[in-house]
């Protein structure tokens, strides 16, 4: 089953779902760790991007910028294990826009 049931719940209620690869996973650069400063800072940057405070690009060449003009800036995170660790780590940063864990 490739569906994610939270999508079925949140999408019809007007929430967008964003899947983010952590540092050192998929096509990202760096070394994957669990819960260290670099991982948490990377996810914090995503929240800053969703709020217009940080730039994002389509790839490592940084030629094509992507804007989150569809975002209202209110972010919720969810997850167990690694994703739960990241959610709790984000909460400690006080990043503006993280509304719910």
PDB file of C-alpha atoms in Angstrom:
ATOM      1  CA  UNK A   1       0.000   0.000   0.000  1.00  0.00           C
ATOM      2  CA  UNK A   2       1.695   3.197  -1.175  1.00  0.00           C
ATOM      3  CA  UNK A   3      -0.895   5.612   0.215  1.00  0.00           C
ATOM      4  CA  UNK A   4      -0.307   7.627   3.344  1.00  0.00           C
ATOM      5  CA  UNK A   5      -3.555   7.897   5.317  1.00  0.00           C
ATOM      6  CA  UNK A   6      -2.775  11.322   6.771  1.00  0.00           C
ATOM      7  CA  UNK A   7      -2.945  12.679   3.208  1.00  0.00           C
ATOM      8  CA  UNK A   8      -6.487  11.360   2.929  1.00  0.00           C
ATOM      9  CA  UNK A   9      -7.390  13.223   6.109  1.00  0.00           C
ATOM     10  CA  UNK A  10      -5.551  16.520   5.663  1.00  0.00           C
ATOM     11  CA  UNK A  11      -5.755  17.256   1.917  1.00  0.00           C
ATOM     12  CA  UNK A  12      -9.573  17.558   1.758  1.00  0.00           C
ATOM     13  CA  UNK A  13      -9.372  19.951   4.721  1.00  0.00           C
ATOM     14  CA  UNK A  14      -7.102  22.389   2.904  1.00  0.00           C
ATOM     15  CA  UNK A  15      -3.730  21.268   4.231  1.00  0.00           C
ATOM     16  CA  UNK A  16      -0.765  20.728   1.927  1.00  0.00           C
ATOM     17  CA  UNK A  17       1.624  17.887   2.688  1.00  0.00           C
ATOM     18  CA  UNK A  18       5.328  18.372   2.190  1.00  0.00           C
ATOM     19  CA  UNK A  19       7.832  15.533   2.234  1.00  0.00           C
ATOM     20  CA  UNK A  20      11.392  16.615   2.982  1.00  0.00           C
ATOM     21  CA  UNK A  21      14.518  14.483   2.594  1.00  0.00           C
ATOM     22  CA  UNK A  22      16.896  14.894   5.494  1.00  0.00           C
ATOM     23  CA  UNK A  23      20.547  15.846   5.202  1.00  0.00           C
ATOM     24  CA  UNK A  24      22.485  12.975   3.653  1.00  0.00           C
ATOM     25  CA  UNK A  25      19.440  11.209   2.215  1.00  0.00           C
ATOM     26  CA  UNK A  26      18.165  10.903  -1.327  1.00  0.00           C
ATOM     27  CA  UNK A  27      19.881  13.569  -3.466  1.00  0.00           C
ATOM     28  CA  UNK A  28      20.891  15.829  -0.584  1.00  0.00           C
ATOM     29  CA  UNK A  29      24.462  16.485   0.423  1.00  0.00           C
ATOM     30  CA  UNK A  30      26.013  15.871   3.792  1.00  0.00           C
ATOM     31  CA  UNK A  31      26.138  13.047   6.300  1.00  0.00           C
ATOM     32  CA  UNK A  32      22.927  11.612   7.686  1.00  0.00           C
ATOM     33  CA  UNK A  33      22.689  11.765  11.452  1.00  0.00           C
ATOM     34  CA  UNK A  34      19.755  11.592  13.813  1.00  0.00           C
ATOM     35  CA  UNK A  35      18.749  14.681  15.725  1.00  0.00           C
ATOM     36  CA  UNK A  36      21.969  16.660  15.592  1.00  0.00           C
ATOM     37  CA  UNK A  37      22.178  20.404  15.003  1.00  0.00           C
ATOM     38  CA  UNK A  38      22.652  20.134  11.224  1.00  0.00           C
ATOM     39  CA  UNK A  39      19.569  17.970  10.744  1.00  0.00           C
ATOM     40  CA  UNK A  40      17.357  20.185  12.897  1.00  0.00           C
ATOM     41  CA  UNK A  41      18.697  23.366  11.278  1.00  0.00           C
ATOM     42  CA  UNK A  42      17.914  21.941   7.821  1.00  0.00           C
ATOM     43  CA  UNK A  43      14.292  21.276   8.768  1.00  0.00           C
ATOM     44  CA  UNK A  44      14.100  24.717  10.400  1.00  0.00           C
ATOM     45  CA  UNK A  45      15.218  26.186   7.069  1.00  0.00           C
ATOM     46  CA  UNK A  46      12.285  24.461   5.373  1.00  0.00           C
ATOM     47  CA  UNK A  47       9.887  26.158   7.798  1.00  0.00           C
ATOM     48  CA  UNK A  48      11.645  29.467   7.153  1.00  0.00           C
ATOM     49  CA  UNK A  49      11.222  28.842   3.393  1.00  0.00           C
ATOM     50  CA  UNK A  50       7.510  28.168   3.871  1.00  0.00           C
ATOM     51  CA  UNK A  51       7.309  31.551   5.629  1.00  0.00           C
ATOM     52  CA  UNK A  52       9.312  33.464   3.004  1.00  0.00           C
ATOM     53  CA  UNK A  53      12.407  33.913   5.198  1.00  0.00           C
ATOM     54  CA  UNK A  54      14.692  31.519   3.313  1.00  0.00           C
ATOM     55  CA  UNK A  55      15.385  30.705  -0.343  1.00  0.00           C
ATOM     56  CA  UNK A  56      15.114  27.253  -1.925  1.00  0.00           C
ATOM     57  CA  UNK A  57      16.250  25.946  -5.292  1.00  0.00           C
ATOM     58  CA  UNK A  58      15.346  23.083  -7.613  1.00  0.00           C
ATOM     59  CA  UNK A  59      18.851  21.590  -7.432  1.00  0.00           C
ATOM     60  CA  UNK A  60      22.421  22.177  -6.274  1.00  0.00           C
ATOM     61  CA  UNK A  61      23.242  24.561  -9.138  1.00  0.00           C
ATOM     62  CA  UNK A  62      21.035  27.194  -7.452  1.00  0.00           C
ATOM     63  CA  UNK A  63      19.870  28.493 -10.839  1.00  0.00           C
ATOM     64  CA  UNK A  64      16.121  28.082 -10.367  1.00  0.00           C
ATOM     65  CA  UNK A  65      14.619  29.411  -7.171  1.00  0.00           C
ATOM     66  CA  UNK A  66      11.391  27.903  -5.843  1.00  0.00           C
ATOM     67  CA  UNK A  67       8.969  29.995  -3.807  1.00  0.00           C
ATOM     68  CA  UNK A  68       6.336  28.636  -1.454  1.00  0.00           C
ATOM     69  CA  UNK A  69       3.761  31.222  -2.472  1.00  0.00           C
ATOM     70  CA  UNK A  70       1.046  28.654  -1.830  1.00  0.00           C
ATOM     71  CA  UNK A  71       1.948  28.389   1.878  1.00  0.00           C
ATOM     72  CA  UNK A  72       0.184  30.249   4.677  1.00  0.00           C
ATOM     73  CA  UNK A  73       3.284  29.705   6.829  1.00  0.00           C
ATOM     74  CA  UNK A  74       1.587  27.592   9.485  1.00  0.00           C
ATOM     75  CA  UNK A  75       3.435  24.298   9.864  1.00  0.00           C
ATOM     76  CA  UNK A  76       2.635  21.076  11.679  1.00  0.00           C
ATOM     77  CA  UNK A  77       5.061  18.182  11.916  1.00  0.00           C
ATOM     78  CA  UNK A  78       4.303  14.565  12.625  1.00  0.00           C
ATOM     79  CA  UNK A  79       6.119  11.304  12.837  1.00  0.00           C
ATOM     80  CA  UNK A  80       7.540   8.504  14.884  1.00  0.00           C
ATOM     81  CA  UNK A  81      11.135   7.443  15.352  1.00  0.00           C
ATOM     82  CA  UNK A  82      13.378   9.684  13.168  1.00  0.00           C
ATOM     83  CA  UNK A  83      10.521  12.025  12.209  1.00  0.00           C
ATOM     84  CA  UNK A  84       9.460  12.311  15.835  1.00  0.00           C
ATOM     85  CA  UNK A  85      13.023  13.171  16.813  1.00  0.00           C
ATOM     86  CA  UNK A  86      13.101  15.910  14.180  1.00  0.00           C
ATOM     87  CA  UNK A  87       9.723  17.273  15.297  1.00  0.00           C
ATOM     88  CA  UNK A  88      10.852  17.497  18.916  1.00  0.00           C
ATOM     89  CA  UNK A  89      14.165  19.039  17.885  1.00  0.00           C
ATOM     90  CA  UNK A  90      12.361  21.677  15.833  1.00  0.00           C
ATOM     91  CA  UNK A  91      10.223  22.569  18.833  1.00  0.00           C
ATOM     92  CA  UNK A  92      13.358  23.495  20.778  1.00  0.00           C
ATOM     93  CA  UNK A  93      14.378  26.091  18.161  1.00  0.00           C
ATOM     94  CA  UNK A  94      11.368  28.350  18.628  1.00  0.00           C
ATOM     95  CA  UNK A  95      11.091  28.737  14.842  1.00  0.00           C
ATOM     96  CA  UNK A  96       8.237  31.053  13.912  1.00  0.00           C
ATOM     97  CA  UNK A  97       5.591  29.140  11.983  1.00  0.00           C
ATOM     98  CA  UNK A  98       5.818  25.764  13.712  1.00  0.00           C
ATOM     99  CA  UNK A  99       2.340  25.619  15.195  1.00  0.00           C
ATOM    100  CA  UNK A 100       1.729  21.953  16.023  1.00  0.00           C
ATOM    101  CA  UNK A 101       3.709  18.778  16.617  1.00  0.00           C
TER     102      UNK A 101
END
